[in-house]
Every structure is written in C-alpha cells, then in structure tokens.
Amino acid sequence: MLCHVRTFIRVQSVLRPLHSRTMAASLPVAILQEVGDKGVITLNRPKALNALNHDMIQLIHPRLKEWESTKSMVIIKGMGEKAFCAGGDVRAIVETAGQPNAIGEYFFRDEYILNCLIGTLHIPYIALIDGITMGGGVGLSVHGQYRVATERTVFAMPETGIGLFPDVGGSHFLPRLGGRLGMFLALTGHRLKGRDVLKAGIATHVCDGARIEELEESLLSLQSPYPEDIAAVLEKFHEESTFNKGEPFSLQSVLPKIQSCFTGASVEEIFGNLEKNGSEWAEKQLKILKKMSPTSLKVTFEQLERGTHLTLQECLAMEYRIVKRIYKGHDFSEGD
C-alpha cells in the first residue's frame, strides 16, 4: 500500500508543472516532458494561440520519433484555455516568399513529415483538442489514434479563404468523414464546435473542459498501460461528459442538402447545385464560396477527389507538390 502511495505522490509532483497556465515565456515553444513511460508535448505559444511554427516542428519531430520506441503513449495539448493550435504561423512564410531562405521551402515539408509520423505512430497518441483547432493544429491531432474535444473546441479548415488549401493531410481525412461533409467543410471553411466535432467524425471522444486536466492525470497515472487501459480511461470521461449531451448534430437538418449540393464533377457544378436549390441555406453557402479564392476552391475540390483513393503518405506527397507552387501565389500573400 505504501508503495502505491509513494508512486502516486511521485506522479503528482511531476504532473503539477504540466498544468500550469502561467508558464514562463522563457520556456521553449514546444515543451517536451517525460512522465515515466509516457511523453507529453505542450504547444507553448499561448499569445499566438499556439500557432505552429518551424521551431516547434523541429523540437517535436525528433522527440516523437524517439518516444515511439521508448514510451507507452504520447499526449499532446496546447498551453492555455483558448487554443490547442489555431493553425500554422503563415506570416513568416508570406514575408519570406521569393527570398533565398524562404521559410515555405522547408516549413511545409517538415510539417507534413511530422503529420505522417503522427499518422503512422505505433503507440497511442492522444490529442487534447481543447480550444481552437484549425489548419496546422488539425494536422497535429486528426491523424493520431485519439482526439478529445471539449465544449471549448472549435474546428475548421479555413484555407480557401487565405488562398491556400486544406493541407496537413486534409485530402486524406476530409473525404472519409462520410457523404459530402468533408467537401462542404473544405470549401466553405465552416466551423464546428464542441460535441459537433465528435459527431462529424473528427474527434474520437469528448470531455468536459473542467475535467481535461483530470483526464490527463488519469492517463499519466496508469502503470505500464495496455492500449485497452488507455481506451477505458478515455471512454470513462467521455461517458461522464455533460456538455450539450443529447443535442443533435448542428448540421443534421442540412445534411441532405450538403449531400446533394456538394456532389458534382466540378466546383462550377457545386455552384450550380446551390443556385438550383435556392434555399436560404444554399444562398448563404454561395455568398461564402464567392468570398473564397477561386484557385483555392478548384485545387481543394481536386485534392479531395483524388485523396479519396490515396493513403495518408500519398496524400501528403500530393499536397507538398501543390503547396510548393501555391504558397508563392498572389492569392495566398493577399489572403494572409
């Protein structure tokens, strides 16, 4: 009994700094901690909503590669309560485009390599997507085995609005959401919140925001966990979550319209379907789409159509070929 108490105290002493909401700014942009046979990654740019930059990627990738053979699981989370990761830090990419040391030449390559590692990891990878989770943040979470949403979670792939396209493996996971939901989310950048992120098939579990730290502690307190032990902890908090429980999917009533209007052989056909539908909802989608980059809409449509039949690795390779050209375009620089 005393041995168990000592073990619990040791775990608690390690956990305390992991939950601090006021970590010193002098700490690295990605904090990598080991708790026994578990690894914890904390994205530490709260003032920038934990936007992913190249320094973070360079810190995370080698350690995650090491942990794959030395740890039983990995947890990734964001510092603060506003965001898990609000996307890639594109400002530096835009500012250096065309220069000899252009960040875009290696940022996207290294980001996609990290996305691929997450998607092929041999140990459980648990993303606590508490808060804003967009773009690059989706790439850090959606390809892992588990994604836990809270009532504060806001998911979106808004790239068509900034002259880019839903990358970080968007061509792989979006077409697999069922029906034409992925195409709708990709083209319009529609935001999903809270339990809707689960209902759409992006999150695997939910947890009340007030208990997200308790969930993390429960996972880190597991002694030499088997995969089924991890699954049991996640399921317990999922079943006990109370926020918006029992409410229908916010898009439930328009799913038939999404299916019919966003099915087509081209972006032009989708526009035509929406015009023929003529409903208030369809008119709203047309207004949204007309504000997006026309090039991005066409690239996004084609990448999702092709991605339906490709592996994650093949999708990321395709996306890298696209992004090497598109990030230098005027739509992206103007849309930032």
CSV table of C-alpha atoms in Angstrom, one decimal, residues 15-246:
chain,number,residue,atom,x,y,z
A,15,LEU,CA,2.1,16.5,-13.1
A,16,ARG,CA,1.9,19.9,-11.4
A,17,PRO,CA,4.1,21.8,-13.8
A,18,LEU,CA,2.3,20.2,-16.8
A,19,HIS,CA,-1.0,22.0,-15.8
A,20,SER,CA,0.4,25.5,-15.1
A,21,ARG,CA,-1.5,28.1,-17.2
A,22,THR,CA,1.2,30.7,-16.5
A,23,MET,CA,4.5,29.0,-17.6
A,24,ALA,CA,7.4,31.4,-18.1
A,25,ALA,CA,7.8,32.8,-21.6
A,26,SER,CA,11.4,31.7,-21.4
A,27,LEU,CA,10.4,28.1,-21.9
A,28,PRO,CA,10.6,26.6,-25.4
A,29,VAL,CA,7.8,27.0,-27.9
A,30,ALA,CA,7.1,23.2,-27.5
A,31,ILE,CA,7.6,21.7,-24.0
A,32,LEU,CA,8.6,18.0,-24.1
A,33,GLN,CA,8.2,16.2,-20.8
A,34,GLU,CA,8.6,12.6,-19.8
A,35,VAL,CA,6.4,11.1,-17.1
A,36,GLY,CA,7.6,7.6,-16.5
A,37,ASP,CA,6.9,5.7,-19.7
A,38,LYS,CA,4.7,8.4,-21.1
A,39,GLY,CA,5.6,11.5,-23.2
A,40,VAL,CA,3.8,14.9,-23.0
A,41,ILE,CA,4.0,17.6,-25.7
A,42,THR,CA,2.8,21.1,-24.8
A,43,LEU,CA,2.5,23.7,-27.5
A,44,ASN,CA,3.7,26.8,-25.7
A,45,ARG,CA,2.8,29.9,-27.7
A,46,PRO,CA,-0.5,30.9,-26.0
A,47,LYS,CA,-0.3,34.5,-27.0
A,48,ALA,CA,-0.3,33.3,-30.7
A,49,LEU,CA,-3.0,30.8,-29.9
A,50,ASN,CA,-0.2,28.1,-30.1
A,51,ALA,CA,0.1,28.7,-33.9
A,52,LEU,CA,2.6,26.1,-35.3
A,53,ASN,CA,6.0,27.4,-36.4
A,54,HIS,CA,9.1,25.7,-37.7
A,55,ASP,CA,10.9,25.8,-34.3
A,56,MET,CA,8.0,23.8,-32.8
A,57,ILE,CA,8.2,21.2,-35.6
A,58,GLN,CA,12.0,20.8,-35.1
A,59,LEU,CA,11.5,20.3,-31.4
A,60,ILE,CA,8.6,17.8,-31.7
A,61,HIS,CA,9.6,15.5,-34.6
A,62,PRO,CA,12.9,14.0,-33.2
A,63,ARG,CA,11.5,13.5,-29.7
A,64,LEU,CA,8.3,11.9,-31.0
A,65,LYS,CA,10.4,9.6,-33.2
A,66,GLU,CA,12.4,8.6,-30.1
A,67,TRP,CA,9.4,8.2,-27.9
A,68,GLU,CA,7.8,5.8,-30.4
A,69,SER,CA,10.2,3.1,-29.3
A,70,THR,CA,10.7,4.1,-25.6
A,71,LYS,CA,7.2,5.3,-24.4
A,72,SER,CA,3.8,3.6,-24.0
A,73,MET,CA,1.8,6.6,-25.1
A,74,VAL,CA,2.1,10.3,-26.1
A,75,ILE,CA,-0.2,13.2,-25.1
A,76,ILE,CA,-0.2,16.5,-27.0
A,77,LYS,CA,-2.0,19.6,-25.8
A,78,GLY,CA,-1.9,23.4,-26.0
A,79,MET,CA,-0.9,25.9,-23.4
A,80,GLY,CA,-3.8,28.0,-22.1
A,81,GLU,CA,-7.6,27.5,-22.5
A,82,LYS,CA,-8.1,29.4,-25.7
A,83,ALA,CA,-6.5,27.1,-28.3
A,84,PHE,CA,-5.0,23.7,-28.9
A,85,CYS,CA,-3.4,25.1,-32.1
A,86,ALA,CA,-5.0,27.7,-34.2
A,87,GLY,CA,-3.1,26.8,-37.4
A,88,GLY,CA,0.3,27.3,-39.0
A,89,ASP,CA,2.1,30.6,-38.4
A,90,VAL,CA,1.9,31.7,-42.0
A,91,ARG,CA,3.1,35.3,-41.6
A,92,ALA,CA,6.7,34.4,-41.7
A,93,ILE,CA,6.1,32.2,-44.8
A,94,VAL,CA,4.4,35.1,-46.6
A,95,GLU,CA,7.1,37.6,-45.6
A,96,THR,CA,10.0,35.4,-46.9
A,97,ALA,CA,8.3,34.1,-50.1
A,98,GLY,CA,10.7,34.6,-53.0
A,99,GLN,CA,13.7,35.1,-50.9
A,100,PRO,CA,16.7,32.6,-50.9
A,101,ASN,CA,15.9,31.5,-47.4
A,102,ALA,CA,12.1,31.3,-47.9
A,103,ILE,CA,10.6,29.5,-44.9
A,104,GLY,CA,7.9,28.0,-47.0
A,105,GLU,CA,10.5,25.9,-48.8
A,106,TYR,CA,11.1,23.8,-45.7
A,107,PHE,CA,8.2,24.6,-43.3
A,108,PHE,CA,5.6,22.6,-45.2
A,109,ARG,CA,8.0,19.7,-46.0
A,110,ASP,CA,8.9,19.3,-42.3
A,111,GLU,CA,5.3,19.8,-41.2
A,112,TYR,CA,4.0,17.1,-43.5
A,113,ILE,CA,6.8,14.7,-42.4
A,114,LEU,CA,5.6,15.3,-38.8
A,115,ASN,CA,2.0,14.7,-39.8
A,116,CYS,CA,3.0,11.4,-41.4
A,117,LEU,CA,4.8,10.3,-38.3
A,118,ILE,CA,1.8,11.0,-36.2
A,119,GLY,CA,-0.4,9.1,-38.6
A,120,THR,CA,1.8,6.0,-38.6
A,121,LEU,CA,2.9,6.1,-34.9
A,122,HIS,CA,3.0,2.6,-33.3
A,123,ILE,CA,1.9,3.8,-29.8
A,124,PRO,CA,-1.3,5.6,-28.7
A,125,TYR,CA,-1.2,9.3,-29.5
A,126,ILE,CA,-3.8,11.3,-27.6
A,127,ALA,CA,-4.5,14.9,-28.7
A,128,LEU,CA,-6.4,17.0,-26.2
A,129,ILE,CA,-8.0,19.5,-28.7
A,130,ASP,CA,-9.3,21.8,-26.0
A,131,GLY,CA,-10.0,25.2,-27.7
A,132,ILE,CA,-9.3,26.4,-31.3
A,133,THR,CA,-8.1,23.6,-33.5
A,134,MET,CA,-7.6,24.7,-37.1
A,135,GLY,CA,-5.2,24.1,-40.1
A,136,GLY,CA,-1.9,23.0,-38.7
A,137,GLY,CA,-3.5,22.2,-35.4
A,138,VAL,CA,-5.7,19.7,-37.2
A,139,GLY,CA,-2.6,18.1,-38.7
A,140,LEU,CA,-1.1,17.7,-35.2
A,141,SER,CA,-4.2,15.9,-34.0
A,142,VAL,CA,-6.5,14.3,-36.5
A,143,HIS,CA,-4.1,11.6,-37.7
A,144,GLY,CA,-3.4,10.3,-34.2
A,145,GLN,CA,-5.3,7.4,-32.6
A,146,TYR,CA,-7.4,9.6,-30.2
A,147,ARG,CA,-8.7,13.2,-30.3
A,148,VAL,CA,-10.5,14.5,-27.3
A,149,ALA,CA,-12.8,17.6,-27.7
A,150,THR,CA,-14.3,19.8,-25.1
A,151,GLU,CA,-17.1,22.4,-25.1
A,152,ARG,CA,-14.3,25.0,-26.0
A,153,THR,CA,-13.2,23.1,-29.1
A,154,VAL,CA,-13.6,25.0,-32.4
A,155,PHE,CA,-12.6,23.0,-35.5
A,156,ALA,CA,-12.2,24.4,-39.0
A,157,MET,CA,-10.1,24.2,-42.2
A,158,PRO,CA,-10.3,27.8,-43.4
A,159,GLU,CA,-7.6,27.7,-46.0
A,160,THR,CA,-9.7,28.5,-49.1
A,161,GLY,CA,-10.2,31.9,-47.5
A,162,ILE,CA,-6.5,32.7,-47.4
A,163,GLY,CA,-5.5,31.4,-50.8
A,164,LEU,CA,-4.2,28.0,-49.7
A,165,PHE,CA,-6.0,24.7,-49.5
A,166,PRO,CA,-6.8,22.2,-46.6
A,167,ASP,CA,-3.4,20.6,-46.3
A,168,VAL,CA,-1.7,18.7,-43.4
A,169,GLY,CA,-3.5,15.6,-44.7
A,170,GLY,CA,-6.8,17.2,-45.4
A,171,SER,CA,-7.1,15.3,-48.7
A,172,HIS,CA,-7.0,12.1,-46.6
A,173,PHE,CA,-9.3,12.6,-43.6
A,174,LEU,CA,-11.9,15.0,-45.1
A,175,PRO,CA,-13.2,12.7,-47.9
A,176,ARG,CA,-13.5,10.0,-45.2
A,177,LEU,CA,-16.0,11.9,-43.0
A,178,GLY,CA,-18.9,10.4,-44.8
A,179,GLY,CA,-21.1,11.7,-47.5
A,180,ARG,CA,-20.0,15.1,-48.8
A,181,LEU,CA,-19.5,16.6,-45.4
A,182,GLY,CA,-15.7,16.8,-45.9
A,183,MET,CA,-16.1,18.6,-49.2
A,184,PHE,CA,-18.5,21.1,-47.6
A,185,LEU,CA,-16.1,21.8,-44.7
A,186,ALA,CA,-13.1,22.1,-47.0
A,187,LEU,CA,-14.7,24.5,-49.5
A,188,THR,CA,-16.6,26.7,-47.0
A,189,GLY,CA,-14.3,26.6,-44.0
A,190,HIS,CA,-17.4,26.0,-41.9
A,191,ARG,CA,-16.6,25.9,-38.1
A,192,LEU,CA,-17.7,23.0,-35.9
A,193,LYS,CA,-17.9,23.5,-32.1
A,194,GLY,CA,-17.8,21.2,-29.1
A,195,ARG,CA,-19.6,17.9,-29.4
A,196,ASP,CA,-20.2,18.6,-33.1
A,197,VAL,CA,-16.5,17.8,-33.7
A,198,LEU,CA,-17.2,14.3,-32.4
A,199,LYS,CA,-20.4,13.9,-34.4
A,200,ALA,CA,-18.6,14.9,-37.6
A,201,GLY,CA,-16.1,12.1,-37.0
A,202,ILE,CA,-13.1,14.4,-36.3
A,203,ALA,CA,-12.9,13.8,-32.5
A,204,THR,CA,-13.0,10.3,-31.1
A,205,HIS,CA,-14.1,11.3,-27.6
A,206,VAL,CA,-15.3,14.3,-25.6
A,207,CYS,CA,-14.5,15.5,-22.1
A,208,ASP,CA,-15.9,18.4,-20.0
A,209,GLY,CA,-13.4,21.2,-20.2
A,210,ALA,CA,-13.3,21.5,-16.4
A,211,ARG,CA,-12.1,17.9,-16.2
A,212,ILE,CA,-9.5,17.9,-19.0
A,213,GLU,CA,-6.6,18.1,-16.6
A,214,GLU,CA,-8.1,15.3,-14.5
A,215,LEU,CA,-8.3,13.2,-17.7
A,216,GLU,CA,-4.6,13.9,-18.4
A,217,GLU,CA,-3.7,12.9,-14.8
A,218,SER,CA,-5.7,9.7,-15.1
A,219,LEU,CA,-3.8,8.7,-18.2
A,220,LEU,CA,-0.4,9.6,-16.8
A,221,SER,CA,-1.1,7.7,-13.6
A,222,LEU,CA,-1.7,4.4,-15.5
A,223,GLN,CA,1.0,1.9,-14.6
A,224,SER,CA,2.5,0.3,-17.8
A,225,PRO,CA,-0.7,0.8,-19.6
A,226,TYR,CA,-2.0,-1.6,-22.3
A,227,PRO,CA,-4.0,0.0,-25.2
A,228,GLU,CA,-7.2,-1.2,-23.6
A,229,ASP,CA,-6.4,0.6,-20.3
A,230,ILE,CA,-6.0,3.9,-22.2
A,231,ALA,CA,-9.2,3.3,-24.1
A,232,ALA,CA,-11.1,2.6,-20.9
A,233,VAL,CA,-9.9,5.9,-19.3
A,234,LEU,CA,-11.0,7.9,-22.4
A,235,GLU,CA,-14.3,6.1,-22.5
A,236,LYS,CA,-15.0,6.8,-18.8
A,237,PHE,CA,-14.6,10.6,-19.2
A,238,HIS,CA,-16.4,10.5,-22.5
A,239,GLU,CA,-19.5,8.8,-20.9
A,240,GLU,CA,-19.4,11.2,-17.9
A,241,SER,CA,-19.2,14.3,-20.0
A,242,THR,CA,-22.3,16.5,-19.7
A,243,PHE,CA,-21.9,19.5,-22.1
A,244,ASN,CA,-24.6,19.5,-24.9
A,245,LYS,CA,-25.3,15.9,-24.2
A,246,GLY,CA,-28.3,14.6,-26.2
